[in-house]
Amino acid sequence: MKRHLKFIKRPPNKLFFLTGHSKIDWVMGLVLLSLLVGCMPSLAEDQAITEHTITVYAASSLTDAFSEIAMAFEAQNPETAVLLNFAGSSQLAAQLHEGMVGEVFASANPAQMAAVIDSGRVTPGSETVFVSNQLTIIVPVDNPAAINAFEDLANPNVDLILAGEGVPVRSYTAKIIATMPPHFQDQFYRNLVSEEDNVRRVAAKIALGEADAGIVYTTDITPDIASKVQQIQIPADQNFATAYTIAPLNDAPHPELAAHFIDFVNNAEGQSILAKFGFNPPSEN
């Protein structure tokens, strides 16, 4: 972002006489001014920073992995800075629809990528699946509602937290619930006490013990909450792999940097970082 310096004009023909303390104040002012000017980047430096900065809009479940990917990318490209904007994919899609500027969009499901394509910000066919994930149940470490299986989520008096409608993890959850008997579906949604705007908020609230259970991605069980929650696996015949997609924005200010970043995500180093945080290769979709 370019910084704009505001210059204040002194009234014309006004003389300043420096006597006593005023002379000392004037000298001290010059010293402070010189220090401030020395700390300010030059206009050329400021322009260079702007010209080598890319903005990446990424699903909140990618927070840890993409933070490390950005650092690795910057290490290999020291003149480039990566700005990361993390939120629920539906929120990011809405921001891009409203015209927010950037280079790359990484969505937790193809549906939100399709919405951005429909808005004209991504060229059809430019998106790729770069990684996959799976859903899981988490409960507070003391498991107060004695949740031991997926079916227990519909037990009476279970407080359940989910991501809000439109967030990819909620869409995936709805597909699983739709395969269950009607009475299970009714009680499951009756147990819902809170809907969050992204999946990381669900994980955080369960870790704090604010509800009995939540549904998140396996990668959301991060080191900072791992000791505060228990994981309850969703049976393989009910669960499925989720596809994450990535694409350059077609009006990106720096399309060459966008392409370079996406290549990095898809190459061996980027995929290794993603695997470190529990993501699966796209071939497992």
XYZ file of C-alpha atoms in Angstrom:
285
model
C 0.000 0.000 0.000
C 1.393 3.347 -0.955
C 1.932 5.756 1.885
C 0.946 9.362 1.354
C 2.853 12.049 3.223
C 0.899 15.145 4.164
C 2.837 18.374 3.919
C 1.654 21.310 5.994
C 2.392 24.721 4.462
C 3.646 27.470 6.712
C 1.743 30.758 6.294
C 3.687 33.054 3.936
C 5.850 35.929 5.123
C 5.711 34.783 8.729
C 9.037 35.236 10.515
C 10.223 33.028 13.383
C 12.639 34.468 15.882
C 14.617 31.876 17.852
C 15.536 32.987 21.352
C 16.039 31.080 24.598
C 14.052 27.868 24.825
C 12.634 28.360 21.344
C 16.108 27.858 19.840
C 16.595 24.646 21.840
C 13.140 23.442 20.787
C 13.982 24.200 17.165
C 17.259 22.235 17.325
C 15.560 19.303 19.036
C 12.841 19.431 16.403
C 15.434 19.176 13.633
C 17.033 16.168 15.350
C 13.688 14.389 15.706
C 12.748 15.245 12.122
C 16.013 13.824 10.794
C 15.432 10.601 12.732
C 11.903 10.277 11.414
C 12.951 10.937 7.838
C 15.730 8.365 8.178
C 13.184 5.754 9.251
C 10.803 6.444 6.382
C 11.124 4.368 3.228
C 11.874 6.365 0.135
C 9.185 6.713 -2.491
C 11.204 4.385 -4.702
C 11.383 1.763 -1.932
C 7.667 2.153 -1.235
C 6.841 1.670 -4.906
C 9.098 -1.389 -5.079
C 7.272 -2.953 -2.113
C 3.917 -2.368 -3.811
C 5.133 -3.774 -7.112
C 6.327 -7.011 -5.496
C 3.402 -7.764 -3.181
C 0.722 -10.352 -3.919
C -2.519 -10.886 -2.025
C -3.799 -14.423 -1.523
C -7.385 -15.120 -0.411
C -7.375 -18.522 1.314
C -9.882 -20.655 3.221
C -9.442 -20.462 7.002
C -8.598 -24.176 7.197
C -5.445 -23.361 5.205
C -4.201 -20.835 7.788
C -1.243 -22.776 9.174
C -0.178 -24.458 5.935
C -0.403 -21.324 3.774
C 1.377 -19.222 6.404
C 4.360 -21.565 6.138
C 4.069 -21.759 2.350
C 4.127 -17.947 2.172
C 7.302 -17.805 4.270
C 8.988 -20.444 2.099
C 7.901 -18.625 -1.060
C 9.253 -15.314 0.251
C 12.538 -16.999 1.204
C 12.973 -18.102 -2.403
C 11.730 -14.762 -3.732
C 13.178 -12.175 -1.328
C 11.828 -9.220 -3.300
C 8.247 -10.496 -3.020
C 5.878 -10.143 -0.064
C 2.788 -12.337 0.333
C -0.286 -10.875 2.032
C -2.673 -13.582 3.277
C -6.390 -13.004 3.807
C -7.975 -15.953 5.646
C -11.725 -16.395 6.111
C -14.491 -18.819 5.286
C -14.489 -19.560 1.554
C -17.995 -18.135 1.179
C -16.871 -14.883 2.823
C -13.877 -14.668 0.523
C -16.056 -15.330 -2.517
C -18.336 -12.483 -1.410
C -15.347 -10.150 -0.970
C -14.083 -10.965 -4.448
C -17.568 -10.506 -5.892
C -17.542 -7.009 -4.356
C -14.300 -6.232 -6.176
C -11.539 -6.760 -3.607
C -8.156 -6.703 -5.346
C -5.742 -9.630 -5.235
C -3.866 -12.293 -7.121
C -4.955 -15.759 -5.912
C -8.061 -17.470 -4.506
C -7.781 -20.816 -2.686
C -11.180 -22.286 -1.800
C -12.064 -25.212 0.462
C -14.550 -26.481 -2.103
C -15.311 -26.169 -5.822
C -18.692 -24.530 -5.177
C -17.236 -21.255 -3.881
C -14.674 -21.265 -6.679
C -17.567 -21.651 -9.115
C -19.244 -18.616 -7.523
C -16.129 -16.525 -8.129
C -15.942 -17.808 -11.707
C -19.583 -16.817 -12.197
C -18.783 -13.328 -10.903
C -16.162 -12.956 -13.637
C -13.119 -12.775 -11.353
C -11.668 -16.179 -12.323
C -11.376 -17.545 -15.851
C -13.219 -20.884 -16.285
C -10.754 -23.758 -16.516
C -7.917 -21.920 -14.780
C -8.733 -23.505 -11.405
C -7.016 -26.680 -10.213
C -7.560 -29.079 -7.321
C -4.383 -28.847 -5.259
C -5.149 -30.757 -2.056
C -7.859 -32.717 -0.222
C -9.075 -33.041 3.359
C -11.591 -35.005 5.425
C -14.231 -34.193 8.013
C -14.061 -35.306 11.628
C -15.928 -34.817 14.899
C -14.224 -33.081 17.804
C -15.373 -32.890 21.415
C -13.892 -31.215 24.510
C -11.164 -33.290 26.113
C -13.463 -34.421 28.947
C -16.225 -35.339 26.438
C -19.123 -34.202 28.678
C -21.856 -35.559 26.392
C -20.167 -38.971 26.008
C -19.962 -38.733 22.217
C -18.391 -41.961 20.916
C -19.880 -42.295 17.435
C -21.402 -40.193 14.706
C -24.906 -41.342 15.706
C -24.435 -39.804 19.182
C -24.601 -36.319 17.669
C -28.380 -36.736 17.524
C -28.732 -37.726 21.175
C -30.954 -35.478 23.323
C -29.276 -32.603 25.176
C -26.168 -32.472 22.981
C -24.978 -28.944 22.222
C -23.594 -28.896 18.692
C -21.585 -26.204 16.882
C -21.260 -26.090 13.087
C -19.933 -23.639 10.552
C -22.632 -21.464 9.022
C -24.496 -22.249 5.835
C -22.414 -21.549 2.747
C -19.122 -22.385 4.466
C -17.687 -25.442 2.679
C -17.354 -27.618 5.780
C -21.067 -27.048 6.465
C -21.938 -28.022 2.898
C -19.936 -31.223 3.216
C -21.574 -31.923 6.586
C -25.027 -31.439 5.079
C -24.245 -34.056 2.431
C -23.394 -36.584 5.139
C -26.478 -35.738 7.214
C -28.684 -36.091 4.127
C -27.769 -39.796 3.985
C -29.053 -40.379 7.541
C -32.638 -41.320 8.550
C -35.120 -38.424 8.873
C -35.422 -38.707 12.658
C -31.624 -38.405 12.967
C -31.598 -35.320 10.750
C -34.334 -33.627 12.778
C -32.629 -34.194 16.135
C -29.177 -33.346 14.757
C -30.254 -29.888 13.622
C -32.310 -29.426 16.788
C -29.068 -29.823 18.759
C -27.409 -26.973 16.855
C -26.689 -24.115 19.275
C -24.237 -21.978 17.288
C -23.180 -21.376 13.693
C -19.753 -19.885 13.024
C -18.505 -17.944 10.015
C -15.512 -20.246 9.514
C -14.354 -23.693 10.571
C -11.505 -22.474 12.780
C -14.038 -20.749 15.039
C -15.846 -24.060 15.466
C -12.611 -25.763 16.519
C -11.711 -22.930 18.899
C -15.094 -22.991 20.639
C -14.992 -26.747 21.158
C -11.474 -26.437 22.596
C -12.865 -23.861 25.047
C -15.669 -26.234 26.047
C -18.443 -23.985 24.758
C -20.357 -26.939 23.265
C -20.357 -30.737 23.329
C -19.290 -31.417 19.748
C -18.432 -29.871 16.409
C -17.580 -30.990 12.898
C -14.336 -29.705 11.399
C -11.592 -30.838 9.032
C -8.959 -33.205 10.375
C -6.391 -30.463 9.722
C -8.179 -28.135 12.151
C -6.885 -30.171 15.092
C -3.815 -27.970 15.311
C -1.096 -28.226 17.997
C -2.555 -25.343 19.989
C -5.841 -27.203 20.587
C -4.784 -30.855 20.258
C -4.546 -31.347 24.032
C -7.940 -29.706 24.576
C -10.081 -31.864 22.295
C -10.765 -35.476 21.412
C -11.263 -36.632 17.843
C -14.151 -38.950 16.944
C -13.686 -40.460 13.508
C -16.506 -40.366 10.965
C -16.787 -43.834 9.386
C -15.149 -44.094 5.973
C -18.402 -45.171 4.318
C -20.034 -41.929 5.516
C -17.065 -39.588 5.116
C -15.457 -38.456 1.894
C -12.486 -36.439 0.652
C -13.006 -32.735 0.132
C -11.441 -30.953 -2.845
C -9.594 -27.664 -2.402
C -9.212 -25.542 -5.523
C -6.858 -22.692 -6.364
C -6.855 -20.176 -9.220
C -5.389 -16.822 -10.242
C -7.734 -13.848 -10.337
C -8.033 -12.774 -13.957
C -7.637 -9.083 -13.103
C -4.676 -9.645 -10.784
C -2.310 -6.650 -10.612
C 0.628 -9.091 -10.787
C -0.431 -12.113 -12.856
C 3.109 -13.452 -13.202
C 3.525 -13.559 -9.409
C 0.115 -15.215 -9.080
C 1.173 -17.976 -11.480
C 4.501 -18.351 -9.678
C 2.794 -18.710 -6.273
C 0.311 -21.301 -7.556
C 3.165 -23.262 -9.120
C 4.914 -23.215 -5.746
C 1.798 -24.548 -3.972
C 1.564 -27.393 -6.475
C 5.250 -28.303 -6.561
C 7.032 -30.782 -4.290
C 7.908 -28.237 -1.582
C 4.409 -26.781 -1.392
C 2.808 -30.219 -1.285
C 5.259 -31.303 1.406
C 4.234 -28.369 3.590
C 0.554 -29.160 3.046
C 1.166 -32.810 3.969
C 2.965 -31.677 7.132
C -0.289 -30.051 8.251
C -2.376 -33.145 7.518
C -3.657 -32.457 4.006
C -3.851 -35.228 1.429
C -2.733 -35.067 -2.204
C -5.428 -34.144 -4.741
C -5.182 -37.634 -6.241
C -7.003 -38.945 -3.158
C -10.242 -37.127 -4.023
